[in-house]
Coordinates of C-alpha atoms and ligand atoms in Angstrom, one line a residue:
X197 CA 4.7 13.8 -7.0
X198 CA 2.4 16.4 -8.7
X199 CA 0.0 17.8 -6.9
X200 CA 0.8 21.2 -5.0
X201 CA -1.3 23.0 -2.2
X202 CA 0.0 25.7 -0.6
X203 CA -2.0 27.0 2.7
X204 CA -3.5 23.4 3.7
X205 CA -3.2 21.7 6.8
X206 CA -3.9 18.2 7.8
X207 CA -7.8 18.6 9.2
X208 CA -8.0 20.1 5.9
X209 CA -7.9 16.7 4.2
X210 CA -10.1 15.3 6.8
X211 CA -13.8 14.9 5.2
X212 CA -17.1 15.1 7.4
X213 CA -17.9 11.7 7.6
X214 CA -17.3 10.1 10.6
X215 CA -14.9 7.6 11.5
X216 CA -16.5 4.2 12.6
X217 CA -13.4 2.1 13.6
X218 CA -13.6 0.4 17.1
X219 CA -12.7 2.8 20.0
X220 CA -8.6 2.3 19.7
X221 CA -8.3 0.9 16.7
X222 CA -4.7 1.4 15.3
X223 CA -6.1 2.6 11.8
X224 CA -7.0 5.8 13.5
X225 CA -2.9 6.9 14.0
X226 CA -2.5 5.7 10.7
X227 CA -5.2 8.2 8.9
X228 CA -3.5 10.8 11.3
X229 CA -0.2 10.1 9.8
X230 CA -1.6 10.4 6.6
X231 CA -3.6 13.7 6.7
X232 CA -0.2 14.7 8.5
X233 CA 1.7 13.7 5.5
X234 CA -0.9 15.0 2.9
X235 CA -0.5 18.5 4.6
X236 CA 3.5 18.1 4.7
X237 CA 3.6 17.1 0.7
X238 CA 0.7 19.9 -0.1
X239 CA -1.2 17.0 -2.3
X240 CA -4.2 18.9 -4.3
X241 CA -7.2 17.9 -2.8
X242 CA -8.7 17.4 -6.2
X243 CA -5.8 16.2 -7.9
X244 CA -5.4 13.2 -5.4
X245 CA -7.2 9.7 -5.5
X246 CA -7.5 7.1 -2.9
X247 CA -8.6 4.0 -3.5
X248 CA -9.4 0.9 -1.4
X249 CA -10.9 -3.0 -1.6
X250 CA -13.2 -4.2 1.3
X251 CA -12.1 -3.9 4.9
X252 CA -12.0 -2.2 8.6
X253 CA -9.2 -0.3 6.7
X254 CA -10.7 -0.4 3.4
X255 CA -13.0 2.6 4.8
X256 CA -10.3 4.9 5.6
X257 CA -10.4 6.8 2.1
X258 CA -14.4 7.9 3.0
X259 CA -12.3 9.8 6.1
X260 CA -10.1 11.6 3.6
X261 CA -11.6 15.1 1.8
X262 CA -9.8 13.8 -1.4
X263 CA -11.1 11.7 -4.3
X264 CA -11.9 8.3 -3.6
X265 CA -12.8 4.7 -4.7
X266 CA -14.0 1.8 -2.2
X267 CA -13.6 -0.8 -5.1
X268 CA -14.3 -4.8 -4.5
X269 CA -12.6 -6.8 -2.2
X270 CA -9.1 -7.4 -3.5
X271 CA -9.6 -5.3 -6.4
X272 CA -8.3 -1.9 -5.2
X273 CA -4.5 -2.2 -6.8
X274 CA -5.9 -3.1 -10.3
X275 CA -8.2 -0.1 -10.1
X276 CA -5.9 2.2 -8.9
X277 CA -3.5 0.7 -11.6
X278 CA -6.5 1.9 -14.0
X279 CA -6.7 5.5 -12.2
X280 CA -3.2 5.8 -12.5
X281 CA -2.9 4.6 -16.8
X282 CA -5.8 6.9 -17.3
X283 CA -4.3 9.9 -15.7
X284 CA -0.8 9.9 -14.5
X285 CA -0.7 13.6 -13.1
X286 CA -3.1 12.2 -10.2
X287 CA -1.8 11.2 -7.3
X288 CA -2.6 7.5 -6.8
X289 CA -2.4 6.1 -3.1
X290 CA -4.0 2.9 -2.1
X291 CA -5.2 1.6 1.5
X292 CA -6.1 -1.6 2.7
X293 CA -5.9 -4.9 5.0
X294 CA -3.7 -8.1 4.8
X295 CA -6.4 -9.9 4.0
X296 CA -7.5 -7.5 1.3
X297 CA -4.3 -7.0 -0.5
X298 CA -2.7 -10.2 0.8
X299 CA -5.2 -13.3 0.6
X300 CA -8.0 -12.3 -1.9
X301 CA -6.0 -9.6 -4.0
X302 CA -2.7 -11.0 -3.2
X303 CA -2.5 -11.9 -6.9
X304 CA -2.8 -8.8 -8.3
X305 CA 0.5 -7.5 -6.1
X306 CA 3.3 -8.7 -7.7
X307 CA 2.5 -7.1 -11.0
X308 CA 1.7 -4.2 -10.2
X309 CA 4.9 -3.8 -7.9
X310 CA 7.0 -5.8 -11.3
X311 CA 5.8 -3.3 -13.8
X312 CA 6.9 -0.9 -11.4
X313 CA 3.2 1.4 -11.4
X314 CA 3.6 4.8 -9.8
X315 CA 1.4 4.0 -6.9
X316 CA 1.9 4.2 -2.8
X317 CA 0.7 1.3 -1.8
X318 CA -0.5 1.3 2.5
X319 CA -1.3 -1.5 4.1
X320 CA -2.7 -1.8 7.7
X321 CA -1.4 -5.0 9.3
X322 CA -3.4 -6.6 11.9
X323 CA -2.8 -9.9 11.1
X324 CA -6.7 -10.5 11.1
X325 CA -9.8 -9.7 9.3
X326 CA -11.0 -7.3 11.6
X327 CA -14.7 -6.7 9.4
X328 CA -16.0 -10.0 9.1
X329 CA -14.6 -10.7 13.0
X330 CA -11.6 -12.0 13.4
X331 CA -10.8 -14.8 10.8
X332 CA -7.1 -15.5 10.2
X333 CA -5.2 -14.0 7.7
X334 CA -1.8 -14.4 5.5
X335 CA -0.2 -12.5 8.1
X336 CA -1.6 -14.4 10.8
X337 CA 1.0 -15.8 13.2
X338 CA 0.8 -19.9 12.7
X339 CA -0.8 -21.3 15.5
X340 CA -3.3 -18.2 15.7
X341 CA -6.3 -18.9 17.4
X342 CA -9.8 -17.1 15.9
X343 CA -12.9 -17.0 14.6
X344 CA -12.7 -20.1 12.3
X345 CA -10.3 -21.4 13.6
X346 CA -10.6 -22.3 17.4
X347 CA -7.8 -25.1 17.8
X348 CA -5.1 -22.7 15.8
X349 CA -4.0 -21.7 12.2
X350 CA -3.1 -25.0 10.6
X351 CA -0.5 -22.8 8.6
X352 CA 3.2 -23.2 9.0
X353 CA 4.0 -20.1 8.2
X354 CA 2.7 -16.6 8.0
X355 CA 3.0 -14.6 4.4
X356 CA 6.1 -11.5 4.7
X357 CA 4.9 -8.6 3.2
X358 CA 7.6 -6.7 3.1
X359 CA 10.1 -9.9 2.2
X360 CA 7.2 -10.8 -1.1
X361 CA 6.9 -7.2 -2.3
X362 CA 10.8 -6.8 -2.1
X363 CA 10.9 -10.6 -3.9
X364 CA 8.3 -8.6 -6.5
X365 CA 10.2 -5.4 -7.4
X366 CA 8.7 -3.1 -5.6
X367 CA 11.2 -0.2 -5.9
X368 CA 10.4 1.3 -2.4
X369 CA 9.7 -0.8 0.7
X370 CA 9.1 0.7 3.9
X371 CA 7.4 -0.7 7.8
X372 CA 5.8 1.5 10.2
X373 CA 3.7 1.1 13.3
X374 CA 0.0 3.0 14.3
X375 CA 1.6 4.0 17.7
X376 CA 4.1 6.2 16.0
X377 CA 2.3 8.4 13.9
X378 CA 4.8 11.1 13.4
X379 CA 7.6 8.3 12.1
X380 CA 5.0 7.2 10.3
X381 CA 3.3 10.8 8.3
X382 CA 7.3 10.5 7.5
X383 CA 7.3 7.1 5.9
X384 CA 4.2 8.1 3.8
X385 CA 5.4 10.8 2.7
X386 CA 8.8 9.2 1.4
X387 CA 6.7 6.9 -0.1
X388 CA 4.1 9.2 -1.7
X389 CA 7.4 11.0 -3.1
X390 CA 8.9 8.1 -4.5
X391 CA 8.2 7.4 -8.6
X392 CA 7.4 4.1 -8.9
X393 CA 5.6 1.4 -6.8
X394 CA 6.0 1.9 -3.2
X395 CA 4.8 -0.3 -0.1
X396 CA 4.3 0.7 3.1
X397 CA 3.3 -1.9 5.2
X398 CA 2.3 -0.7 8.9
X399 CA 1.3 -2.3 11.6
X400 CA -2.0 -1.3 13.2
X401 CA -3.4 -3.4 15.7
X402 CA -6.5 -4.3 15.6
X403 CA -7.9 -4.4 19.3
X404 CA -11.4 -6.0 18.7
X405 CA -10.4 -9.1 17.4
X406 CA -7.0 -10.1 17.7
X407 CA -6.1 -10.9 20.8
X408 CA -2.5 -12.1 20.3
X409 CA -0.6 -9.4 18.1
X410 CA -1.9 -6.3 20.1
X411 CA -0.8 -3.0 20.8
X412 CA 1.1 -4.0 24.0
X413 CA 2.8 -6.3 22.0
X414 CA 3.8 -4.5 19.3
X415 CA 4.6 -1.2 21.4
X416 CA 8.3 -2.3 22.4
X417 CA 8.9 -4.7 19.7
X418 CA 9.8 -2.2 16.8
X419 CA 13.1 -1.0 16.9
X420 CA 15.1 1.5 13.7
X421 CA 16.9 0.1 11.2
X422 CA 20.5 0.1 11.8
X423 CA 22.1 3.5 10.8
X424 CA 24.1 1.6 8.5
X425 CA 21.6 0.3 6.5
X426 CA 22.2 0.4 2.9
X427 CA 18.7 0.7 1.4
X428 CA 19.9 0.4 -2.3
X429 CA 20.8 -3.0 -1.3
X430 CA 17.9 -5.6 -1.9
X431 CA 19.9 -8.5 -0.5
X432 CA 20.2 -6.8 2.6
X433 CA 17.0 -5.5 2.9
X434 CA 15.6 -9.0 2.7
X435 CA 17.5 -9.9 5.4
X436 CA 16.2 -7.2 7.4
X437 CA 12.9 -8.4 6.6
X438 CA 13.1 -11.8 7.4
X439 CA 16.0 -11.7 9.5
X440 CA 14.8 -9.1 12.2
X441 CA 16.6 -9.4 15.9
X442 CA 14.4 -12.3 17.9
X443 CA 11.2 -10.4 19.1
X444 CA 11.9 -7.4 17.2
X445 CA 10.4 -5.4 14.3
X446 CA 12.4 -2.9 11.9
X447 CA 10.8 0.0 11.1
X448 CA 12.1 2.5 8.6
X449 CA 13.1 2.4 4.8
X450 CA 14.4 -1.3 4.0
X451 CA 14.3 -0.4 0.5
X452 CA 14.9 2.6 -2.7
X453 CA 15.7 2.3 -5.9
X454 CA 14.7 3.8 -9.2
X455 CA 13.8 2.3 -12.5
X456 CA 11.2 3.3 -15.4
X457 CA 7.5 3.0 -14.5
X458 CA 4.9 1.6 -15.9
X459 CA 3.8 4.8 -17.8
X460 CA 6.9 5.5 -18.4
X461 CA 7.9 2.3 -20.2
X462 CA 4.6 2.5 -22.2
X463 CA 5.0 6.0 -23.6
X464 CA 8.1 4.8 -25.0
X465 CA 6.6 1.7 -26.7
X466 CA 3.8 4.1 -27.9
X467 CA 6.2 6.5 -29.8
X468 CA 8.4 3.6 -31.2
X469 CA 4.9 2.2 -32.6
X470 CA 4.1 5.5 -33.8
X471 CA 7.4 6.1 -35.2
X472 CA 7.1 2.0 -36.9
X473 CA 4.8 2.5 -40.5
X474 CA 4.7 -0.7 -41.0
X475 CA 3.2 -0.9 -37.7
X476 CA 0.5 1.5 -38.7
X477 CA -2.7 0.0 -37.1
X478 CA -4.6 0.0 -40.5
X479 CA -1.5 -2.1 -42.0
X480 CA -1.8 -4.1 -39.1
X481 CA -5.6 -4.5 -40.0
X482 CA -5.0 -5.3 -43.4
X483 CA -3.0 -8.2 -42.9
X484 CA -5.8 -10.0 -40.9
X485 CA -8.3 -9.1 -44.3
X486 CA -9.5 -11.9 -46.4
Ligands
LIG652 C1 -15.6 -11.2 -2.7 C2 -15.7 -11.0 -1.2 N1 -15.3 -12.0 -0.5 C3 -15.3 -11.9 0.9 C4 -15.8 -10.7 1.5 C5 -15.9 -10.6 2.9 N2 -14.8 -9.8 3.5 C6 -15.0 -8.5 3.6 S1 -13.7 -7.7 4.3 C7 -12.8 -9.2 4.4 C8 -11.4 -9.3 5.0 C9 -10.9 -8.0 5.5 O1 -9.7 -8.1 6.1 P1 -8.5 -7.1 6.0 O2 -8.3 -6.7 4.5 O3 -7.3 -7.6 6.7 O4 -9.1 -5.8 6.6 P2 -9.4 -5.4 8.1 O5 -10.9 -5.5 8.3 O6 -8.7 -6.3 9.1 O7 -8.9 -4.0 8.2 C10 -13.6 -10.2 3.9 C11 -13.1 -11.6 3.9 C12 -16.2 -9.7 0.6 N3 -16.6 -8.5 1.0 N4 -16.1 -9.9 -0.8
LIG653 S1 -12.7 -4.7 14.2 FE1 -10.5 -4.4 14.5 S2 -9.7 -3.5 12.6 FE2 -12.0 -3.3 12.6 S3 -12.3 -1.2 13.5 FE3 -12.4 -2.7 15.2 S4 -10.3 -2.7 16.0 FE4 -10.2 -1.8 14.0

């Protein structure tokens, strides 16, 4: 974390443009919880980038006063990655849907989290693509009936975002849900703290078009990790992603650990290179001349 602002408070991050999710939407507690964290970390408005893909959720950096980037669909993480290369005293946070960062970017994930790139990373879950109105997603639960699919998912099973970016190397891993936005302005801002890749994934129901996973649902399912988790350990953190009690959801850190980041590891391979004559780039040239 770089960015320091002493006398701002959470509207202050809030830009004039106004907010066109669906009356109830859960992404509304989740941009409370972030102007709410935002103010709590005193981020520089102009020192801090947020970047997005295509999506109900993909808007929510147009609600934020900060710098912003409403990239392709399934491209955010790769820009952001770019942001971050070009200027590593920003701070980089990324929003954006299952569908977005799961199905159509879900490639781009597990780099980004195994190079360990100093991003925060928050997804909003709905298990749905709530723009284009209501087609399944990765995080669809099988059997879901939508849009496109009238008779049910044909899937067997639903992608695990927290189990894959765990799988991946993300070096902090945390749920959260729209309904608790003071939990979750504390989640973001662990995660926004934390150098390295981080993952928040939160679930934010979306009330429009999914008709199964709703707020009603989710509302008594999410329970806190046991007291005695030990988030340093990535064994057990999978369990308690995959593992949660029967019709239960953990929310809370699963996951911490520190390693090098990406910029870190490639300042280091710069100054070896530097330090390497032989590795001069017009040596290197000269051995590719005719
Ligand atoms: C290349 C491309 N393919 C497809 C689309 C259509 N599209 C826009 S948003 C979206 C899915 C959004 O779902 P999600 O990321 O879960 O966000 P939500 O709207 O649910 O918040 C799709 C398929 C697009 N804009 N661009
Ligand atoms: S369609 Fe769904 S995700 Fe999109 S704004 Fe409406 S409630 Fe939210």
């Amino acid at each position: 974390m770089t960015a320091t602002a002493e006398t701002l408070k959470a509207k202050d991050y809030k830009s004039d443009i106004r907010v066109v999710w669906c009356p109830g939407c859960g992404d509304y507690g989740v941009l409370n919880a972030v102007q709410n964290a935002f103010a709590a970390l005193k981020l520089t408005i102009d020192n801090t980038v947020c970047v997005s893909g295509i999506g109900c959720s993909s808007r929510l950096p147009y609600f934020l006063k900060t710098y912003g980037f409403h990239s392709l669909h399934g491209r955010s993480l790769p820009v952001a990655s770019g942001v971050k290369l070009a200027n590593p005293n920003l701070e980089v946070v990324v929003f954006g849907g299952d569908g977005d960062l799961f199905s159509i970017g879900g490639g781009h994930f597990p780099h980004v989290a195994r190079k360990n790139t100093d991003l925060t990373c928050v997804m909003m879950d709905n298990h749905v693509y709530g723009l284009t109105k209501g087609q399944a997603s990765p995080t669809s639960t099988p059997g879901t009936v939508g849009t496109l699919t009238p008779f049910g998912t044909p899937d067997p099973a639903a992608v695990n975002p927290l189990a894959y970016s765990l799988t991946y190397g993300a070096t902090f891993v945390a749920q959260g849900f729209s309904g608790d936005p003071k939990g979750l302005s504390q989640t973001v801002q662990q995660a926004i703290s934390h150098k390295g890749f981080s993952f928040v994934n939160i679930i934010s129901p979306c009330l429009t078009f999914n008709k199964v996973d709703t707020f009603d649902f989710f509302k008594d399912s999410f329970i806190d990790l046991p007291a005695d988790h030990d988030k340093s350990n990535l064994v057990s953190a999978l369990d308690k992603a995959v593992n949660p009690p029967a019709g239960k959801l953990y929310s809370g850190i699963f996951f911490e650990t520190q390693r090098p980041t990406l910029v870190e590891n490639l300042k280091k391979i710069n100054q070896k290179a530097k330090a390497d004559k032989n590795r001069d780039i017009n040596t290197f040239i000269d051995e590719f001349k005719i």
